[in-house]
Amino acid sequence: MLDKMGAMMILPLLPYIATQMSGSAFAVGLMQSLYSLMQVFGTMVLGALSDGLGKRRILLVSLFSSSVFLLACGLAASLSQLLFFRACHGFFSGTVCICQAIVADVTGPEERVGKMALIMAAYGVGVVLGPGIAGFVAPFGMLAVCATASVCTLINFFLAARQLPQDGMKEPTPLKEAEEDGGQAAAQTTVVVWKRLLHVLLADPVLGAVCCISLLQEFAMGIYMGVSPLLFKDVYSITASQLGIIFCVAGTSMIVFQGFVVSRFVRIVGKPASILCGCTLRLLLYSCLAAFSQPLLPVLSAVCVVAGGALIDPCAASLTSDRAPKGLSGVFMGAYQSAASVGAFLGPVTGGLLYGFSQAFPYEVASVACLACLPVVQLLWMRARSKDRHGPSPSPQTAATSDALLDKDGQADEDFVNLQEASPSLSRAMTRLRSVADLRADMFQLPLPTSQRADRSLRHMDRIVEDSSEQLQLKDRSRTEAFSQQRSRRALSSGLEKEILRRYSMDALDRLIPSNWSTEDLPREES
């Protein structure tokens, strides 16, 4: 929330800053596009590093760096310096994927959409407070606004350092090391994963469709965010303070939708239908902005934009996390956020160029982008209905790869079931190794040239997987031998107890009954 608040404080001032520094509409769009472009690299690098080095460490470094570059934006003496500091701030602002990966790791599939919506609601609070505070601080100058934003981000840094648990504080054990080998292998092959991630997404229709929707929607949203401040200033004569109030209203609407509407709506209609409703709502909005000019349209447009995003973003993020292998949630959420950042980069600069030709032209292009999302959402809907009708069917390639990893003696399924029943921790470790092997097999089927560095990384990953599998098999054999010895000891103990009782009973009878005793000595009843 505080991170988003600091980023949103500068947004209402962008058209006025560009005017003071002799900038144009293209300069305003370029400023936002550079911010989004650096978010692409930020989400890629930070998301991959968070899987290998720990989410807490990467998050703290990102928050502190964002605070520094926000303050530097206020000290910029020229437009070029402002563009540079804004780009650096964008690189370290790619922390959404880390937060979503943390939520995906600690929640189940049923409650994941609601938790993702709460994250977006917290960002909505930042959207509300950021422009509002900027509207009050704006009369004191650009430096005051940037310093306030830097302080908010620094407070977020201290809160995260205090509240988030330490990474890697538990004592290492052989079982724990084996369980984490899959994540280490994924971190060591980050270059290979990112070189071929596009092809993996194309091989999985759901992931490819979600990233396509994210790119197109953020492209249209980038056009709106880059051009609307200029449109509101030129057509409606809206000041910086009034623009801050509009963004406050939009942020309040986001909180209401994310906190009270989205979870219930998704449970009723499903994730693909929610994405379809959000895309349709934004399509109608951009069409109205291109065709009409009404006094209430600025406020109404801001509310509709965040309402559509409230329906699209949590559902798309949840679908991405559901399809990501265990241990690679940061990488795949980083891919999803990178697709969004690519669209957010292309949107403002495209809108700035088109705004010079016509004030309605940018919104027409945004409408076409939203219209292109509808067939992709239809694909998601058909896949979801097919899954509900026939049930989930695992990929033959995935099953074969998993069996090849676990089955070296022809008993993969039975051994894995026994292992899963004997030790849940061992089964989690084997599942981690299976997910890494599945991703590797998916990438190896693609006809792409592999560099020497990638070959070394993949060979190292193979060695880690093989060593971990052998270690787990040794652990399983030792556990089986221990169980057998324990059963033998129990059987031996039970036999000894029975023999002792039998011999004690015979000795007692010999002492109590004379040896020459017979049944004739018993008293007889008189007839």
JSON list of C-alpha atoms in Angstrom, two decimals, residues 324-458:
[
{"chain": "A", "resi": 324, "resn": "ALA", "atom": "CA", "xyz": [2.86, -22.52, -12.17]},
{"chain": "A", "resi": 325, "resn": "PRO", "atom": "CA", "xyz": [4.94, -25.50, -10.92]},
{"chain": "A", "resi": 326, "resn": "LYS", "atom": "CA", "xyz": [5.75, -25.54, -7.23]},
{"chain": "A", "resi": 327, "resn": "GLY", "atom": "CA", "xyz": [8.96, -23.64, -6.49]},
{"chain": "A", "resi": 328, "resn": "LEU", "atom": "CA", "xyz": [8.64, -21.51, -9.65]},
{"chain": "A", "resi": 329, "resn": "SER", "atom": "CA", "xyz": [5.74, -19.28, -8.64]},
{"chain": "A", "resi": 330, "resn": "GLY", "atom": "CA", "xyz": [8.01, -16.23, -8.57]},
{"chain": "A", "resi": 331, "resn": "VAL", "atom": "CA", "xyz": [9.22, -16.87, -12.12]},
{"chain": "A", "resi": 332, "resn": "PHE", "atom": "CA", "xyz": [5.76, -17.39, -13.59]},
{"chain": "A", "resi": 333, "resn": "MET", "atom": "CA", "xyz": [4.19, -14.50, -11.67]},
{"chain": "A", "resi": 334, "resn": "GLY", "atom": "CA", "xyz": [7.13, -12.43, -12.89]},
{"chain": "A", "resi": 335, "resn": "ALA", "atom": "CA", "xyz": [6.28, -13.48, -16.46]},
{"chain": "A", "resi": 336, "resn": "TYR", "atom": "CA", "xyz": [2.68, -12.43, -15.95]},
{"chain": "A", "resi": 337, "resn": "GLN", "atom": "CA", "xyz": [3.71, -9.06, -14.51]},
{"chain": "A", "resi": 338, "resn": "SER", "atom": "CA", "xyz": [6.29, -8.61, -17.26]},
{"chain": "A", "resi": 339, "resn": "ALA", "atom": "CA", "xyz": [3.61, -9.04, -19.91]},
{"chain": "A", "resi": 340, "resn": "ALA", "atom": "CA", "xyz": [1.56, -6.41, -18.10]},
{"chain": "A", "resi": 341, "resn": "SER", "atom": "CA", "xyz": [4.57, -4.11, -17.91]},
{"chain": "A", "resi": 342, "resn": "VAL", "atom": "CA", "xyz": [5.24, -4.49, -21.66]},
{"chain": "A", "resi": 343, "resn": "GLY", "atom": "CA", "xyz": [1.71, -3.32, -22.35]},
{"chain": "A", "resi": 344, "resn": "ALA", "atom": "CA", "xyz": [2.06, -0.52, -19.83]},
{"chain": "A", "resi": 345, "resn": "PHE", "atom": "CA", "xyz": [5.27, 0.55, -21.59]},
{"chain": "A", "resi": 346, "resn": "LEU", "atom": "CA", "xyz": [3.79, 0.61, -25.08]},
{"chain": "A", "resi": 347, "resn": "GLY", "atom": "CA", "xyz": [0.53, 2.26, -24.02]},
{"chain": "A", "resi": 348, "resn": "PRO", "atom": "CA", "xyz": [1.63, 5.71, -22.77]},
{"chain": "A", "resi": 349, "resn": "VAL", "atom": "CA", "xyz": [4.15, 6.37, -25.53]},
{"chain": "A", "resi": 350, "resn": "THR", "atom": "CA", "xyz": [1.62, 5.26, -28.17]},
{"chain": "A", "resi": 351, "resn": "GLY", "atom": "CA", "xyz": [-1.06, 7.43, -26.59]},
{"chain": "A", "resi": 352, "resn": "GLY", "atom": "CA", "xyz": [1.30, 10.41, -26.51]},
{"chain": "A", "resi": 353, "resn": "LEU", "atom": "CA", "xyz": [2.06, 10.04, -30.21]},
{"chain": "A", "resi": 354, "resn": "LEU", "atom": "CA", "xyz": [-1.60, 9.60, -31.18]},
{"chain": "A", "resi": 355, "resn": "TYR", "atom": "CA", "xyz": [-2.75, 12.50, -29.00]},
{"chain": "A", "resi": 356, "resn": "GLY", "atom": "CA", "xyz": [-0.92, 14.88, -31.33]},
{"chain": "A", "resi": 357, "resn": "PHE", "atom": "CA", "xyz": [-3.16, 13.81, -34.21]},
{"chain": "A", "resi": 358, "resn": "SER", "atom": "CA", "xyz": [-6.51, 13.70, -32.43]},
{"chain": "A", "resi": 359, "resn": "GLN", "atom": "CA", "xyz": [-7.79, 13.69, -28.86]},
{"chain": "A", "resi": 360, "resn": "ALA", "atom": "CA", "xyz": [-10.12, 10.75, -29.61]},
{"chain": "A", "resi": 361, "resn": "PHE", "atom": "CA", "xyz": [-7.62, 8.66, -31.59]},
{"chain": "A", "resi": 362, "resn": "PRO", "atom": "CA", "xyz": [-5.84, 7.14, -28.53]},
{"chain": "A", "resi": 363, "resn": "TYR", "atom": "CA", "xyz": [-9.12, 5.92, -27.03]},
{"chain": "A", "resi": 364, "resn": "GLU", "atom": "CA", "xyz": [-10.15, 4.33, -30.32]},
{"chain": "A", "resi": 365, "resn": "VAL", "atom": "CA", "xyz": [-6.93, 2.30, -30.30]},
{"chain": "A", "resi": 366, "resn": "ALA", "atom": "CA", "xyz": [-7.55, 1.34, -26.67]},
{"chain": "A", "resi": 367, "resn": "SER", "atom": "CA", "xyz": [-11.04, 0.12, -27.62]},
{"chain": "A", "resi": 368, "resn": "VAL", "atom": "CA", "xyz": [-9.57, -2.08, -30.36]},
{"chain": "A", "resi": 369, "resn": "ALA", "atom": "CA", "xyz": [-7.10, -3.58, -27.85]},
{"chain": "A", "resi": 370, "resn": "CYS", "atom": "CA", "xyz": [-9.95, -4.46, -25.46]},
{"chain": "A", "resi": 371, "resn": "LEU", "atom": "CA", "xyz": [-11.95, -5.89, -28.34]},
{"chain": "A", "resi": 372, "resn": "ALA", "atom": "CA", "xyz": [-9.02, -8.17, -29.23]},
{"chain": "A", "resi": 373, "resn": "CYS", "atom": "CA", "xyz": [-9.12, -9.62, -25.70]},
{"chain": "A", "resi": 374, "resn": "LEU", "atom": "CA", "xyz": [-12.61, -11.07, -26.13]},
{"chain": "A", "resi": 375, "resn": "PRO", "atom": "CA", "xyz": [-11.63, -14.08, -28.33]},
{"chain": "A", "resi": 376, "resn": "VAL", "atom": "CA", "xyz": [-8.79, -14.89, -25.93]},
{"chain": "A", "resi": 377, "resn": "VAL", "atom": "CA", "xyz": [-11.18, -14.81, -22.97]},
{"chain": "A", "resi": 378, "resn": "GLN", "atom": "CA", "xyz": [-13.51, -17.08, -24.94]},
{"chain": "A", "resi": 379, "resn": "LEU", "atom": "CA", "xyz": [-10.64, -19.59, -25.21]},
{"chain": "A", "resi": 380, "resn": "LEU", "atom": "CA", "xyz": [-10.18, -19.51, -21.44]},
{"chain": "A", "resi": 381, "resn": "TRP", "atom": "CA", "xyz": [-13.91, -19.98, -20.92]},
{"chain": "A", "resi": 382, "resn": "MET", "atom": "CA", "xyz": [-14.03, -23.00, -23.24]},
{"chain": "A", "resi": 383, "resn": "ARG", "atom": "CA", "xyz": [-11.03, -24.58, -21.50]},
{"chain": "A", "resi": 384, "resn": "ALA", "atom": "CA", "xyz": [-12.64, -24.04, -18.08]},
{"chain": "A", "resi": 385, "resn": "ARG", "atom": "CA", "xyz": [-15.95, -25.58, -19.19]},
{"chain": "A", "resi": 386, "resn": "SER", "atom": "CA", "xyz": [-14.14, -28.55, -20.72]},
{"chain": "A", "resi": 387, "resn": "LYS", "atom": "CA", "xyz": [-12.24, -29.08, -17.47]},
{"chain": "A", "resi": 388, "resn": "ASP", "atom": "CA", "xyz": [-15.45, -28.94, -15.42]},
{"chain": "A", "resi": 389, "resn": "ARG", "atom": "CA", "xyz": [-17.15, -31.44, -17.75]},
{"chain": "A", "resi": 390, "resn": "HIS", "atom": "CA", "xyz": [-14.39, -34.00, -18.16]},
{"chain": "A", "resi": 391, "resn": "GLY", "atom": "CA", "xyz": [-12.15, -33.30, -15.18]},
{"chain": "A", "resi": 392, "resn": "PRO", "atom": "CA", "xyz": [-8.46, -32.35, -15.26]},
{"chain": "A", "resi": 393, "resn": "SER", "atom": "CA", "xyz": [-6.36, -34.57, -17.49]},
{"chain": "A", "resi": 394, "resn": "PRO", "atom": "CA", "xyz": [-2.61, -34.60, -16.97]},
{"chain": "A", "resi": 395, "resn": "SER", "atom": "CA", "xyz": [-0.33, -34.14, -19.93]},
{"chain": "A", "resi": 396, "resn": "PRO", "atom": "CA", "xyz": [1.14, -37.44, -21.25]},
{"chain": "A", "resi": 397, "resn": "GLN", "atom": "CA", "xyz": [4.52, -35.78, -21.48]},
{"chain": "A", "resi": 398, "resn": "THR", "atom": "CA", "xyz": [4.30, -34.62, -17.86]},
{"chain": "A", "resi": 399, "resn": "ALA", "atom": "CA", "xyz": [3.35, -38.09, -16.65]},
{"chain": "A", "resi": 400, "resn": "ALA", "atom": "CA", "xyz": [6.15, -39.72, -18.63]},
{"chain": "A", "resi": 401, "resn": "THR", "atom": "CA", "xyz": [8.70, -37.24, -17.34]},
{"chain": "A", "resi": 402, "resn": "SER", "atom": "CA", "xyz": [7.61, -37.71, -13.73]},
{"chain": "A", "resi": 403, "resn": "ASP", "atom": "CA", "xyz": [7.73, -41.50, -14.05]},
{"chain": "A", "resi": 404, "resn": "ALA", "atom": "CA", "xyz": [11.17, -41.28, -15.62]},
{"chain": "A", "resi": 405, "resn": "LEU", "atom": "CA", "xyz": [12.39, -39.24, -12.67]},
{"chain": "A", "resi": 406, "resn": "LEU", "atom": "CA", "xyz": [10.94, -41.49, -9.96]},
{"chain": "A", "resi": 407, "resn": "ASP", "atom": "CA", "xyz": [10.88, -44.89, -11.67]},
{"chain": "A", "resi": 408, "resn": "LYS", "atom": "CA", "xyz": [14.26, -46.54, -12.16]},
{"chain": "A", "resi": 409, "resn": "ASP", "atom": "CA", "xyz": [13.11, -50.06, -11.22]},
{"chain": "A", "resi": 410, "resn": "GLY", "atom": "CA", "xyz": [9.70, -50.16, -12.92]},
{"chain": "A", "resi": 411, "resn": "GLN", "atom": "CA", "xyz": [7.67, -49.36, -9.76]},
{"chain": "A", "resi": 412, "resn": "ALA", "atom": "CA", "xyz": [7.21, -45.61, -9.89]},
{"chain": "A", "resi": 413, "resn": "ASP", "atom": "CA", "xyz": [3.53, -45.28, -9.03]},
{"chain": "A", "resi": 414, "resn": "GLU", "atom": "CA", "xyz": [3.42, -47.84, -6.19]},
{"chain": "A", "resi": 415, "resn": "ASP", "atom": "CA", "xyz": [6.66, -46.65, -4.63]},
{"chain": "A", "resi": 416, "resn": "PHE", "atom": "CA", "xyz": [5.57, -43.04, -4.79]},
{"chain": "A", "resi": 417, "resn": "VAL", "atom": "CA", "xyz": [2.25, -43.83, -3.11]},
{"chain": "A", "resi": 418, "resn": "ASN", "atom": "CA", "xyz": [4.04, -45.75, -0.34]},
{"chain": "A", "resi": 419, "resn": "LEU", "atom": "CA", "xyz": [6.53, -42.93, 0.04]},
{"chain": "A", "resi": 420, "resn": "GLN", "atom": "CA", "xyz": [3.74, -40.36, 0.20]},
{"chain": "A", "resi": 421, "resn": "GLU", "atom": "CA", "xyz": [1.97, -42.33, 2.92]},
{"chain": "A", "resi": 422, "resn": "ALA", "atom": "CA", "xyz": [5.17, -42.89, 4.90]},
{"chain": "A", "resi": 423, "resn": "SER", "atom": "CA", "xyz": [6.48, -39.32, 4.88]},
{"chain": "A", "resi": 424, "resn": "PRO", "atom": "CA", "xyz": [4.62, -36.20, 3.67]},
{"chain": "A", "resi": 425, "resn": "SER", "atom": "CA", "xyz": [7.88, -34.21, 3.75]},
{"chain": "A", "resi": 426, "resn": "LEU", "atom": "CA", "xyz": [9.60, -36.66, 1.45]},
{"chain": "A", "resi": 427, "resn": "SER", "atom": "CA", "xyz": [6.65, -36.62, -0.92]},
{"chain": "A", "resi": 428, "resn": "ARG", "atom": "CA", "xyz": [6.79, -32.82, -1.06]},
{"chain": "A", "resi": 429, "resn": "ALA", "atom": "CA", "xyz": [10.46, -33.01, -1.94]},
{"chain": "A", "resi": 430, "resn": "MET", "atom": "CA", "xyz": [9.77, -35.51, -4.72]},
{"chain": "A", "resi": 431, "resn": "THR", "atom": "CA", "xyz": [6.95, -33.32, -6.01]},
{"chain": "A", "resi": 432, "resn": "ARG", "atom": "CA", "xyz": [9.37, -30.38, -6.15]},
{"chain": "A", "resi": 433, "resn": "LEU", "atom": "CA", "xyz": [11.81, -32.45, -8.19]},
{"chain": "A", "resi": 434, "resn": "ARG", "atom": "CA", "xyz": [9.03, -33.60, -10.49]},
{"chain": "A", "resi": 435, "resn": "SER", "atom": "CA", "xyz": [7.99, -30.00, -11.22]},
{"chain": "A", "resi": 436, "resn": "VAL", "atom": "CA", "xyz": [11.55, -29.01, -12.13]},
{"chain": "A", "resi": 437, "resn": "ALA", "atom": "CA", "xyz": [11.93, -32.04, -14.39]},
{"chain": "A", "resi": 438, "resn": "ASP", "atom": "CA", "xyz": [8.58, -31.32, -16.05]},
{"chain": "A", "resi": 439, "resn": "LEU", "atom": "CA", "xyz": [9.63, -27.75, -16.85]},
{"chain": "A", "resi": 440, "resn": "ARG", "atom": "CA", "xyz": [12.95, -28.97, -18.21]},
{"chain": "A", "resi": 441, "resn": "ALA", "atom": "CA", "xyz": [11.23, -31.55, -20.43]},
{"chain": "A", "resi": 442, "resn": "ASP", "atom": "CA", "xyz": [8.78, -28.95, -21.75]},
{"chain": "A", "resi": 443, "resn": "MET", "atom": "CA", "xyz": [11.66, -26.71, -22.77]},
{"chain": "A", "resi": 444, "resn": "PHE", "atom": "CA", "xyz": [13.78, -29.49, -24.26]},
{"chain": "A", "resi": 445, "resn": "GLN", "atom": "CA", "xyz": [11.11, -30.40, -26.80]},
{"chain": "A", "resi": 446, "resn": "LEU", "atom": "CA", "xyz": [11.47, -26.99, -28.39]},
{"chain": "A", "resi": 447, "resn": "PRO", "atom": "CA", "xyz": [13.90, -26.76, -31.33]},
{"chain": "A", "resi": 448, "resn": "LEU", "atom": "CA", "xyz": [16.04, -23.93, -30.03]},
{"chain": "A", "resi": 449, "resn": "PRO", "atom": "CA", "xyz": [19.82, -23.57, -30.04]},
{"chain": "A", "resi": 450, "resn": "THR", "atom": "CA", "xyz": [21.35, -23.89, -26.58]},
{"chain": "A", "resi": 451, "resn": "SER", "atom": "CA", "xyz": [24.38, -21.90, -25.54]},
{"chain": "A", "resi": 452, "resn": "GLN", "atom": "CA", "xyz": [27.28, -23.38, -23.61]},
{"chain": "A", "resi": 453, "resn": "ARG", "atom": "CA", "xyz": [26.22, -21.56, -20.48]},
{"chain": "A", "resi": 454, "resn": "ALA", "atom": "CA", "xyz": [22.71, -22.95, -20.75]},
{"chain": "A", "resi": 455, "resn": "ASP", "atom": "CA", "xyz": [24.12, -26.45, -21.27]},
{"chain": "A", "resi": 456, "resn": "ARG", "atom": "CA", "xyz": [26.21, -26.16, -18.13]},
{"chain": "A", "resi": 457, "resn": "SER", "atom": "CA", "xyz": [23.21, -24.92, -16.17]},
{"chain": "A", "resi": 458, "resn": "LEU", "atom": "CA", "xyz": [21.01, -27.76, -17.38]}
]
